[in-house]
CSV table of C-alpha atoms in Angstrom, one decimal:
chain,number,residue,atom,x,y,z
E,1,MET,CA,75.2,-4.8,-144.7
E,2,PRO,CA,78.2,-6.9,-145.6
E,3,GLU,CA,80.1,-8.8,-143.0
E,4,THR,CA,83.1,-6.8,-141.8
E,5,THR,CA,86.5,-8.5,-141.5
E,6,HIS,CA,89.6,-7.2,-139.7
E,7,VAL,CA,93.3,-7.4,-140.1
E,8,ASP,CA,96.2,-7.5,-137.6
E,9,ALA,CA,99.7,-6.2,-138.1
E,10,LYS,CA,103.0,-6.4,-136.3
E,11,PRO,CA,106.0,-4.2,-136.6
E,12,GLY,CA,107.5,-4.4,-140.0
E,13,ASP,CA,104.2,-5.3,-141.7
E,14,VAL,CA,102.8,-3.1,-144.4
E,15,LEU,CA,99.3,-1.6,-144.4
E,16,LEU,CA,97.4,-0.5,-147.4
E,17,LEU,CA,94.6,2.0,-146.6
E,18,VAL,CA,92.1,2.0,-149.4
E,19,GLY,CA,89.3,4.5,-149.6
E,20,THR,CA,86.5,3.8,-152.0
E,21,MET,CA,83.2,5.4,-153.0
E,22,LYS,CA,81.4,3.0,-150.7
E,23,GLY,CA,83.7,2.5,-147.7
E,24,ALA,CA,87.2,1.9,-146.6
E,25,PHE,CA,89.4,-1.2,-146.5
E,26,VAL,CA,92.6,-1.9,-144.6
E,27,LEU,CA,95.0,-4.5,-146.1
E,28,SER,CA,97.9,-6.0,-144.3
E,29,SER,CA,101.0,-7.9,-145.5
E,30,ASP,CA,104.4,-8.9,-144.2
E,31,LYS,CA,107.4,-7.2,-145.6
E,32,ASN,CA,107.4,-9.4,-148.7
E,33,ARG,CA,104.2,-7.7,-149.8
E,34,LYS,CA,102.9,-10.8,-151.7
E,35,GLU,CA,100.1,-12.0,-149.6
E,36,TRP,CA,97.5,-9.6,-148.4
E,37,THR,CA,94.7,-9.9,-145.8
E,38,VAL,CA,91.7,-7.6,-146.4
E,39,GLY,CA,89.8,-5.9,-143.6
E,40,GLY,CA,86.6,-4.0,-144.1
E,41,PRO,CA,84.4,-2.6,-145.5
E,42,TYR,CA,84.5,0.2,-142.9
E,43,PHE,CA,81.8,2.9,-143.2
E,44,PRO,CA,79.9,1.0,-145.8
E,45,GLY,CA,78.1,3.4,-148.2
E,46,ARG,CA,80.3,6.3,-147.3
E,47,ALA,CA,82.9,7.9,-149.7
E,48,ILE,CA,86.3,7.8,-148.1
E,49,TYR,CA,88.6,10.2,-149.9
E,50,ALA,CA,91.3,10.5,-147.3
E,51,LEU,CA,93.0,8.0,-145.0
E,52,LEU,CA,96.0,8.3,-142.7
E,53,HIS,CA,98.0,6.2,-140.3
E,54,ASP,CA,99.5,8.3,-137.5
E,55,GLN,CA,102.3,6.5,-135.7
E,56,ARG,CA,104.0,9.5,-134.2
E,57,GLN,CA,104.7,9.4,-130.5
E,58,GLY,CA,103.8,5.7,-130.2
E,59,ARG,CA,100.3,6.1,-131.7
E,60,ASN,CA,98.7,3.5,-133.8
E,61,ARG,CA,95.8,5.6,-135.0
E,62,LEU,CA,94.0,5.4,-138.3
E,63,TRP,CA,92.2,8.4,-139.6
E,64,ALA,CA,89.4,8.4,-142.1
E,65,ALA,CA,87.6,11.2,-143.8
E,66,VAL,CA,84.0,10.0,-143.9
E,67,ASN,CA,81.8,11.7,-146.5
E,68,SER,CA,78.1,11.3,-147.1
E,69,SER,CA,76.2,13.2,-149.7
E,70,PHE,CA,73.2,13.0,-147.3
E,71,TRP,CA,74.6,13.5,-143.9
E,72,GLY,CA,77.8,15.5,-144.4
E,73,SER,CA,81.5,14.9,-143.6
E,74,TYR,CA,83.6,14.3,-140.5
E,75,LEU,CA,86.8,12.7,-139.4
E,76,SER,CA,86.9,9.4,-137.6
E,77,THR,CA,89.7,7.6,-135.8
E,78,SER,CA,90.5,4.0,-134.9
E,79,GLU,CA,93.1,2.9,-132.4
E,80,ASN,CA,92.8,-0.8,-133.3
E,81,LEU,CA,93.3,-1.0,-137.1
E,82,GLY,CA,89.6,-0.5,-137.9
E,83,ARG,CA,87.8,-2.7,-135.4
E,84,ASN,CA,86.2,0.3,-133.8
E,85,TRP,CA,85.8,3.8,-135.2
E,86,THR,CA,84.8,7.0,-133.5
E,87,GLU,CA,81.5,8.6,-134.5
E,88,PRO,CA,81.6,12.1,-133.1
E,89,GLU,CA,78.4,13.6,-131.9
E,90,ALA,CA,79.4,16.9,-133.3
E,91,TYR,CA,81.3,17.1,-136.5
E,92,ASN,CA,85.0,18.0,-136.1
E,93,ILE,CA,85.6,20.0,-139.3
E,94,LYS,CA,83.4,23.0,-139.6
E,95,PHE,CA,83.8,26.4,-141.2
E,96,PRO,CA,83.7,29.0,-138.4
E,97,GLU,CA,81.0,31.7,-137.8
E,98,GLY,CA,81.5,34.6,-140.2
E,99,THR,CA,82.7,32.6,-143.1
E,100,GLU,CA,79.3,32.0,-144.7
E,101,THR,CA,80.7,28.7,-145.9
E,102,SER,CA,79.7,25.2,-145.1
E,103,LEU,CA,81.8,22.0,-145.6
E,104,LYS,CA,81.0,20.0,-148.7
E,105,GLN,CA,83.7,17.2,-148.5
E,106,ILE,CA,87.0,16.3,-146.8
E,107,TRP,CA,89.6,15.5,-149.4
E,108,GLN,CA,93.0,15.2,-147.7
E,109,LEU,CA,94.6,14.4,-144.4
E,110,VAL,CA,98.4,14.6,-143.6
E,111,THR,CA,100.6,14.8,-140.6
E,112,GLY,CA,102.5,18.0,-140.0
E,113,HIS,CA,106.2,18.6,-139.5
E,114,GLU,CA,108.3,16.0,-137.7
E,115,ASP,CA,109.1,18.5,-134.9
E,116,GLU,CA,105.3,19.0,-134.3
E,117,PRO,CA,104.1,15.5,-133.6
E,118,ASN,CA,100.6,16.7,-132.7
E,119,SER,CA,100.0,18.7,-135.9
E,120,LEU,CA,97.7,17.5,-138.6
E,121,PHE,CA,96.3,19.2,-141.7
E,122,CYS,CA,93.1,18.6,-143.5
E,123,GLY,CA,92.1,19.8,-147.0
E,124,VAL,CA,88.5,20.3,-147.9
E,125,GLU,CA,85.9,21.4,-150.4
E,126,PRO,CA,85.2,24.3,-150.9
E,127,ALA,CA,88.9,24.8,-151.0
E,128,ALA,CA,90.2,25.5,-147.6
E,129,LEU,CA,92.8,24.2,-145.1
E,130,PHE,CA,92.2,23.2,-141.5
E,131,ARG,CA,94.9,22.6,-138.9
E,132,SER,CA,95.0,20.7,-135.6
E,133,ASP,CA,97.8,21.2,-133.1
E,134,ASP,CA,96.5,18.8,-130.5
E,135,ALA,CA,96.6,15.5,-132.5
E,136,GLY,CA,93.1,16.0,-133.9
E,137,GLU,CA,91.2,16.9,-130.7
E,138,SER,CA,90.3,20.3,-132.3
E,139,TRP,CA,90.6,21.9,-135.7
E,140,ALA,CA,90.9,25.4,-136.9
E,141,LEU,CA,90.5,27.0,-140.3
E,142,VAL,CA,93.8,28.4,-141.7
E,143,GLN,CA,92.5,31.9,-142.0
E,144,GLY,CA,95.4,33.2,-144.0
E,145,LEU,CA,94.6,31.0,-146.9
E,146,TYR,CA,90.8,31.5,-146.6
E,147,ASP,CA,91.3,35.2,-146.7
E,148,HIS,CA,93.5,35.0,-149.8
E,149,PRO,CA,92.3,37.6,-152.4
E,150,HIS,CA,92.4,35.0,-155.1
E,151,ARG,CA,89.8,32.8,-153.4
E,152,PRO,CA,86.7,34.3,-154.9
E,153,GLN,CA,88.1,33.6,-158.4
E,154,TRP,CA,88.9,29.9,-157.8
E,155,GLN,CA,86.5,27.8,-159.7
E,156,PRO,CA,85.4,24.2,-159.3
E,157,GLY,CA,86.8,21.6,-161.6
E,158,GLY,CA,85.1,18.3,-162.4
E,159,GLY,CA,85.8,17.2,-158.8
E,160,GLY,CA,84.5,20.3,-157.2
E,161,LEU,CA,86.5,23.2,-155.8
E,162,CYS,CA,88.8,21.1,-153.6
E,163,LEU,CA,92.0,21.6,-151.7
E,164,HIS,CA,93.3,18.1,-152.4
E,165,THR,CA,97.0,18.1,-151.7
E,166,ILE,CA,99.0,19.3,-148.7
E,167,LEU,CA,102.8,19.1,-148.6
E,168,PRO,CA,104.5,20.2,-145.4
E,169,ASP,CA,108.2,20.9,-146.1
E,170,PRO,CA,110.3,18.4,-144.0
E,171,GLU,CA,113.2,20.9,-143.8
E,172,ASN,CA,111.3,24.1,-143.0
E,173,LYS,CA,108.2,24.0,-140.9
E,174,GLN,CA,107.2,27.5,-141.9
E,175,ARG,CA,106.9,26.3,-145.5
E,176,MET,CA,104.1,24.3,-147.1
E,177,HIS,CA,102.7,23.7,-150.5
E,178,ILE,CA,99.0,23.1,-151.2
E,179,ALA,CA,97.2,22.4,-154.5
E,180,ILE,CA,93.6,23.4,-155.4
E,181,SER,CA,91.4,22.4,-158.3
E,182,THR,CA,90.9,24.8,-159.8
E,183,GLY,CA,93.2,27.4,-158.3
E,184,GLY,CA,96.7,26.0,-158.7
E,185,VAL,CA,99.6,25.7,-156.4
E,186,TYR,CA,100.1,28.0,-153.4
E,187,ARG,CA,103.0,28.2,-150.9
E,188,THR,CA,103.4,29.6,-147.5
E,189,ASP,CA,106.8,30.5,-146.0
E,190,ASP,CA,105.5,31.8,-142.7
E,191,GLY,CA,103.5,29.0,-141.2
E,192,GLY,CA,100.3,29.7,-143.1
E,193,GLU,CA,99.9,33.4,-142.4
E,194,THR,CA,100.4,34.4,-146.0
E,195,TRP,CA,100.3,32.4,-149.3
E,196,ASN,CA,101.6,33.0,-152.8
E,197,SER,CA,100.6,31.3,-156.0
E,198,ARG,CA,103.3,29.2,-157.5
E,199,ASN,CA,102.2,28.4,-161.1
E,200,VAL,CA,104.7,30.0,-163.4
E,201,GLY,CA,105.0,27.8,-166.5
E,202,VAL,CA,101.9,25.7,-165.7
E,203,ARG,CA,99.3,25.9,-168.5
E,204,ALA,CA,95.6,26.2,-168.3
E,205,GLN,CA,94.5,24.3,-171.4
E,206,PHE,CA,90.9,25.2,-170.9
E,207,LEU,CA,91.5,28.9,-171.3
E,208,PRO,CA,92.0,30.9,-174.6
E,209,PRO,CA,95.6,30.8,-175.9
E,210,GLU,CA,96.4,34.3,-174.8
E,211,HIS,CA,95.4,33.5,-171.2
E,212,ARG,CA,96.8,30.0,-171.1
E,213,TYR,CA,99.5,30.8,-168.4
E,214,PRO,CA,97.7,32.7,-165.7
E,215,GLU,CA,99.1,33.6,-162.3
E,216,PHE,CA,96.6,31.2,-160.8
E,217,GLY,CA,93.5,29.3,-161.8
E,218,GLN,CA,95.3,26.2,-163.2
E,219,CYS,CA,93.6,22.8,-162.6
E,220,VAL,CA,96.4,21.1,-160.8
E,221,HIS,CA,95.5,17.5,-160.2
E,222,LYS,CA,98.4,16.5,-157.9
E,223,ILE,CA,101.8,17.6,-156.6
E,224,VAL,CA,104.4,15.5,-154.8
E,225,SER,CA,107.9,16.2,-153.4
E,226,HIS,CA,110.6,14.0,-152.1
E,227,PRO,CA,111.4,14.1,-148.4
E,228,SER,CA,115.2,14.3,-149.0
E,229,LYS,CA,114.9,16.9,-151.7
E,230,PRO,CA,111.8,19.0,-150.9
E,231,GLU,CA,112.7,21.8,-153.3
E,232,ARG,CA,112.0,19.4,-156.2
E,233,LEU,CA,108.3,19.0,-156.9
E,234,PHE,CA,106.5,17.0,-159.6
E,235,LEU,CA,103.1,18.2,-160.8
E,236,GLN,CA,100.4,16.3,-162.8
E,237,ASN,CA,98.1,18.9,-164.3
E,238,HIS,CA,94.9,18.9,-166.2
E,239,TRP,CA,97.0,18.6,-169.3
E,240,GLY,CA,100.6,19.0,-168.4
E,241,LEU,CA,103.3,17.2,-166.5
E,242,TYR,CA,105.8,19.4,-164.8
E,243,LYS,CA,108.8,19.6,-162.5
E,244,SER,CA,110.1,22.3,-160.3
E,245,GLU,CA,113.6,22.5,-158.9
E,246,ASP,CA,113.0,25.7,-156.9
E,247,SER,CA,110.2,24.9,-154.6
E,248,GLY,CA,107.5,25.8,-157.1
E,249,ASP,CA,108.9,29.2,-158.1
E,250,SER,CA,109.0,27.9,-161.7
E,251,TRP,CA,107.9,24.8,-163.5
E,252,THR,CA,109.2,23.0,-166.6
E,253,ASP,CA,107.4,20.6,-168.8
E,254,ILE,CA,108.7,17.0,-168.4
E,255,ALA,CA,106.1,15.1,-170.5
E,256,ASN,CA,108.9,13.4,-172.4
E,257,GLY,CA,107.7,10.3,-174.1
E,258,VAL,CA,104.5,9.7,-172.2
E,259,PRO,CA,101.4,8.7,-174.2
E,260,SER,CA,99.4,11.6,-172.7
E,261,ASP,CA,100.2,14.4,-170.3
E,262,PHE,CA,96.6,14.2,-168.9
E,263,GLY,CA,96.1,12.3,-165.7
E,264,PHE,CA,95.7,12.4,-162.0
E,265,ALA,CA,97.9,10.0,-160.2
E,266,LEU,CA,101.5,10.9,-159.2
E,267,GLU,CA,103.9,9.5,-156.6
E,268,VAL,CA,107.6,9.6,-155.8
E,269,ASP,CA,109.9,6.7,-154.9
E,270,PRO,CA,110.8,7.4,-151.2
E,271,ASN,CA,114.2,5.8,-151.9
E,272,ASN,CA,115.1,7.9,-154.9
E,273,ALA,CA,114.5,11.6,-155.4
E,274,ASP,CA,115.0,11.2,-159.2
E,275,SER,CA,112.2,8.6,-159.5
E,276,ALA,CA,108.5,9.3,-159.9
E,277,TYR,CA,105.4,7.4,-161.1
E,278,ILE,CA,102.4,8.5,-163.1
E,279,ILE,CA,99.4,6.7,-164.7
E,280,PRO,CA,98.5,8.7,-167.8
E,281,LEU,CA,94.9,9.0,-169.0
E,282,GLU,CA,94.0,9.5,-172.6
E,283,SER,CA,92.3,12.9,-172.4
E,284,ASP,CA,89.9,15.1,-170.4
E,285,GLU,CA,87.0,13.7,-172.4
E,286,PHE,CA,88.1,10.1,-172.3
E,287,ARG,CA,89.5,9.6,-168.9
E,288,CYS,CA,90.8,6.0,-169.4
E,289,THR,CA,94.2,4.5,-169.8
E,290,PRO,CA,95.5,5.2,-173.4
E,291,GLU,CA,95.0,2.3,-175.9
E,292,ALA,CA,93.2,0.4,-173.2
E,293,LYS,CA,96.5,-0.6,-171.7
E,294,LEU,CA,97.1,-0.2,-168.0
E,295,ARG,CA,100.6,1.2,-167.9
E,296,VAL,CA,102.4,2.9,-165.0
E,297,TYR,CA,105.1,5.3,-166.3
E,298,ARG,CA,108.3,5.8,-164.2
E,299,THR,CA,111.1,8.2,-164.5
E,300,ARG,CA,114.4,7.6,-162.9
E,301,ASN,CA,116.1,10.8,-164.1
E,302,ALA,CA,113.7,13.4,-162.7
E,303,GLY,CA,111.5,13.6,-165.8
E,304,GLU,CA,114.1,13.6,-168.6
E,305,SER,CA,112.5,10.3,-169.8
E,306,TRP,CA,109.7,7.9,-168.8
E,307,GLU,CA,109.4,4.2,-169.2
E,308,PRO,CA,106.2,2.1,-169.2
E,309,LEU,CA,105.9,-0.5,-166.5
E,310,THR,CA,103.6,-3.3,-167.6
E,311,ASP,CA,104.7,-6.7,-166.3
E,312,GLY,CA,101.6,-8.1,-164.6
E,313,LEU,CA,99.2,-5.4,-165.7
E,314,PRO,CA,96.5,-5.9,-168.3
E,315,GLN,CA,97.5,-4.7,-171.7
E,316,GLU,CA,94.2,-5.1,-173.5
E,317,ASN,CA,90.7,-4.1,-172.7
E,318,ALA,CA,91.9,-2.2,-169.7
E,319,PHE,CA,89.7,0.9,-169.6
E,320,GLU,CA,90.9,2.0,-166.2
E,321,THR,CA,91.1,5.3,-164.4
E,322,VAL,CA,93.3,6.1,-161.5
E,323,LEU,CA,92.4,9.2,-159.6
E,324,ARG,CA,94.5,11.8,-157.8
E,325,ASP,CA,95.0,9.9,-154.5
E,326,GLY,CA,94.9,6.4,-156.0
E,327,LEU,CA,98.7,5.9,-156.3
E,328,SER,CA,101.0,5.4,-153.3
E,329,ALA,CA,104.4,4.1,-152.3
E,330,ASP,CA,105.8,2.5,-149.2
E,331,ASP,CA,109.3,3.3,-148.0
E,332,LEU,CA,110.8,-0.2,-147.9
E,333,ARG,CA,113.6,-1.2,-150.2
E,334,PRO,CA,112.8,-1.7,-153.0
E,335,ALA,CA,109.7,0.5,-152.7
E,336,GLY,CA,106.3,-0.9,-152.9
E,337,ILE,CA,104.1,0.9,-155.4
E,338,TYR,CA,100.3,0.5,-155.2
E,339,PHE,CA,97.3,1.9,-157.0
E,340,GLY,CA,93.6,1.4,-157.1
E,341,THR,CA,91.3,2.0,-160.1
E,342,ARG,CA,87.8,3.4,-160.5
E,343,ASN,CA,86.8,-0.1,-161.6
E,344,GLY,CA,87.6,-1.4,-158.1
E,345,LYS,CA,90.9,-3.1,-158.9
E,346,LEU,CA,93.9,-2.8,-156.6
E,347,PHE,CA,97.4,-3.5,-157.9
E,348,GLY,CA,100.8,-3.6,-156.2
E,349,SER,CA,104.4,-4.0,-156.9
E,350,SER,CA,107.1,-5.0,-154.3
E,351,ASP,CA,110.0,-4.1,-156.6
E,352,ALA,CA,109.5,-0.5,-157.4
E,353,GLY,CA,107.3,-1.2,-160.4
E,354,GLU,CA,109.3,-3.8,-162.2
E,355,SER,CA,106.4,-6.3,-161.8
E,356,TRP,CA,102.9,-6.1,-160.6
E,357,GLN,CA,100.2,-8.3,-159.0
E,358,ALA,CA,96.5,-7.9,-158.6
E,359,ILE,CA,95.9,-7.5,-154.9
E,360,ALA,CA,92.1,-7.2,-155.0
E,361,GLN,CA,89.3,-6.9,-157.5
E,362,GLY,CA,85.7,-6.1,-157.2
E,363,LEU,CA,86.1,-3.3,-154.8
E,364,PRO,CA,83.9,-0.2,-155.1
E,365,PRO,CA,85.5,2.6,-157.1
E,366,VAL,CA,88.8,3.4,-155.5
E,367,VAL,CA,89.5,7.1,-154.7
E,368,CYS,CA,92.4,6.8,-152.2
E,369,VAL,CA,95.3,4.5,-151.6
E,370,LYS,CA,97.8,5.2,-148.8
E,371,THR,CA,100.6,3.0,-147.4
E,372,SER,CA,102.2,2.6,-144.0
E,373,VAL,CA,105.0,0.4,-142.6
E,374,VAL,CA,104.0,-0.5,-139.1
E,375,HIS,CA,106.5,0.7,-136.4
L,1,MET,CA,58.1,0.6,-133.7
L,2,PRO,CA,60.3,2.0,-131.0
L,3,GLU,CA,59.2,5.3,-129.7
L,4,GLY,CA,61.1,8.0,-127.7
L,5,THR,CA,59.1,10.3,-125.6
L,6,LEU,CA,60.3,13.4,-123.8
L,7,PRO,CA,58.6,13.2,-120.4
L,8,SER,CA,55.5,15.4,-120.6
L,9,GLN,CA,55.6,18.4,-118.3
L,10,GLY,CA,52.7,19.2,-116.1
L,11,GLY,CA,50.4,16.8,-117.9
L,12,VAL,CA,50.8,18.5,-121.2
L,13,SER,CA,50.2,16.0,-124.0
L,14,ALA,CA,52.7,15.6,-126.8
L,15,LEU,CA,52.1,18.0,-129.6
L,16,THR,CA,54.8,17.6,-132.2
L,17,THR,CA,56.2,14.3,-133.3
L,18,PHE,CA,59.3,13.6,-135.2
L,19,ASN,CA,59.7,10.5,-137.4
L,20,ILE,CA,63.3,9.4,-137.6
L,21,ALA,CA,64.4,6.7,-140.0
L,22,GLY,CA,67.4,4.6,-140.9
L,23,PHE,CA,70.9,5.9,-140.2
L,24,LEU,CA,69.7,8.7,-138.0
L,25,THR,CA,68.3,6.3,-135.4
L,26,ASP,CA,72.0,5.6,-134.6
L,27,PHE,CA,71.8,9.0,-132.8
L,28,THR,CA,68.4,8.5,-131.1
L,29,GLY,CA,69.2,5.3,-129.3
L,30,GLY,CA,67.2,3.4,-131.9
L,31,GLN,CA,64.1,5.5,-131.4
L,32,THR,CA,62.1,6.0,-134.6
L,33,VAL,CA,59.4,8.3,-133.1
L,34,VAL,CA,60.3,11.2,-130.9
L,35,ARG,CA,57.5,13.2,-129.3
L,36,LEU,CA,58.1,16.7,-128.0
L,37,SER,CA,56.2,17.9,-124.9
L,38,LYS,CA,56.3,21.4,-126.2
L,39,SER,CA,54.5,23.0,-129.1
L,40,PRO,CA,57.2,24.8,-131.2
L,41,LYS,CA,55.9,27.5,-133.5
L,42,THR,CA,58.2,26.7,-136.4
L,43,VAL,CA,60.2,23.8,-137.9
L,44,GLY,CA,63.4,25.6,-136.8
L,45,GLU,CA,62.2,25.7,-133.2
L,46,ALA,CA,61.1,22.1,-133.3
L,47,PHE,CA,64.6,21.2,-134.5
L,48,SER,CA,66.1,23.1,-131.6
L,49,GLU,CA,64.0,21.0,-129.3
L,50,LEU,CA,65.0,17.8,-131.0
L,51,TRP,CA,68.8,18.6,-130.8
L,52,GLN,CA,68.3,19.2,-127.1
L,53,ILE,CA,67.2,15.6,-126.8
L,54,TYR,CA,69.4,14.0,-129.4
L,55,PRO,CA,72.4,16.3,-130.1
L,56,GLY,CA,74.0,13.9,-132.5
L,57,LEU,CA,71.3,14.6,-135.0
L,58,ARG,CA,72.1,18.2,-135.5
L,59,ASP,CA,75.2,18.1,-137.6
L,60,ARG,CA,73.8,15.3,-139.7
L,61,VAL,CA,70.7,17.2,-140.7
L,62,LEU,CA,72.0,20.7,-140.7
L,63,THR,CA,75.2,22.3,-142.1
L,64,GLU,CA,77.3,24.4,-139.8
L,65,ARG,CA,75.5,27.4,-141.3
L,66,GLY,CA,72.2,26.0,-139.9
L,67,GLN,CA,70.7,25.1,-143.3
L,68,VAL,CA,69.1,21.7,-143.9
L,69,ARG,CA,71.6,19.6,-146.0
L,70,LEU,CA,71.0,19.5,-149.7
L,71,HIS,CA,70.0,15.8,-149.9
L,72,VAL,CA,67.9,15.8,-146.7
L,73,ASN,CA,64.1,16.2,-147.0
L,74,VAL,CA,61.8,17.3,-144.3
L,75,PHE,CA,58.1,16.5,-144.5
L,76,LEU,CA,55.4,18.2,-142.5
L,77,GLU,CA,52.7,15.6,-142.5
L,78,SER,CA,52.9,14.4,-146.1
L,79,GLU,CA,54.2,17.6,-147.6
L,80,ASN,CA,57.8,18.0,-148.6
L,81,ILE,CA,58.6,21.5,-147.1
L,82,LYS,CA,60.0,23.9,-149.6
L,83,ARG,CA,63.7,24.4,-148.8
L,84,LYS,CA,63.6,28.2,-149.0
L,85,ASP,CA,61.2,28.5,-146.2
L,86,LEU,CA,61.9,25.3,-144.4
L,87,LEU,CA,63.1,26.5,-141.0
L,88,GLU,CA,60.5,29.3,-140.8
L,89,THR,CA,57.6,27.0,-141.7
L,90,VAL,CA,54.9,27.5,-139.1
L,91,LEU,CA,53.7,24.3,-137.4
L,92,PRO,CA,50.1,23.5,-136.6
L,93,ASP,CA,49.3,21.7,-133.3
L,94,ASP,CA,49.6,18.0,-133.2
L,95,CYS,CA,51.8,17.7,-136.3
L,96,GLU,CA,54.3,15.1,-137.5
L,97,ILE,CA,57.6,16.0,-139.0
L,98,THR,CA,59.5,13.4,-140.9
L,99,ILE,CA,63.3,13.6,-141.8
L,100,LEU,CA,64.4,11.4,-144.7
L,101,PRO,CA,67.3,11.1,-147.1
L,102,ALA,CA,66.4,12.5,-150.5
L,103,VAL,CA,66.2,10.4,-153.6
L,104,SER,CA,68.6,12.9,-155.1
L,105,GLY,CA,71.4,11.8,-152.9
L,106,GLY,CA,74.0,9.1,-153.5
L,107,ASP,CA,77.6,9.5,-154.2
L,108,GLU,CA,79.1,10.5,-157.5
L,109,ILE,CA,82.8,9.7,-158.3
L,110,ARG,CA,84.9,12.8,-158.6
């Protein structure tokens, strides 16, 4: 096994949590975000699709979703930035008796509403949502979604049938959006008791033309919202780039001037509700950056137009793929934007995308990048 | 090779032996051989005995529905037990059961 290194961080420092197909890494920098120290690999050999830094109520807790194709999936925590991780004797995310379902993989971890500092949510494959109200001591299946009449018709996409995105509404703790591949977007307005599909205007390119706009069943790759304007959502689809101004009740196409509307990665600028980032891929069959140029596209007018950001990124022979959780932003000013590629490269920008630097190379395939500014 | 032995009861000699390898020994205190002092009738019963001794093994070998994980193989002596009948497979006396990661495992990018 490789030697494991560790990082330290003080208040104001920035952490990058990087999940790969073969372990997790924790990177630390001061607020300038130019020099990074790399810690890891943690869980060598395991696929880490979800990472989270929970700092609520004075915590300094890292969460990792640890997935093994041999030995199953569980959640692990560290209270010291990765030096030690829990290895629970009994796994903590399990489908309950009576569901006739078993967990295949954990895809997503998020904190709950600000007023509920012990709440956490976890998205899994096969598509389902779990909730904890005791800071992760125990977890329960969100039965209202599991019992949804659409569920038997959800189908696995290339990534499996996964619930990969969870967006608690910061202004309304009864409301949450989730996204499923392949099922689409669903929203609850009653704390998870009932869920309604929210896919009007989102196309399903893989269906015959007359069925291309179904009520549900779209292969939504990612949705994001802005904390100051949660009714606005952006959506990167399996073909299609969309925006909603009404909490997902309807969607409009905003693929204005991008080289492809196929892709996975999508993020908002925490400082600007009009600003979002994508990294387009050429097509479903050729899932690499178009023209072998690694370009991040940014909108600063909520999708009316997009501009390529290339300073510091390779513009030739760059056959890169950035997956659905591979792009993330910190909330400093200007925002730091970071992404990791399937070829194991990690890039960052400390000026909201104007310029980029290579932070790490030679990592295992990156599937998750999350950021945190240390309190 | 480290061995873990459940203390035999009433002088009964060990009848079923588990061979544990690699990662799973993190949950047996490093023991690679675990001898049961009972003589379970089936693989499923033998597993139940094993989980009693080393409970951390259970969720790693079985799903929450009690099925052996897709990329875990269980051998009775040298035979890879067919998955369909795995837990109901009847055990002979003085047998060895070996739990191993399958060659089919390994992570794919999704």
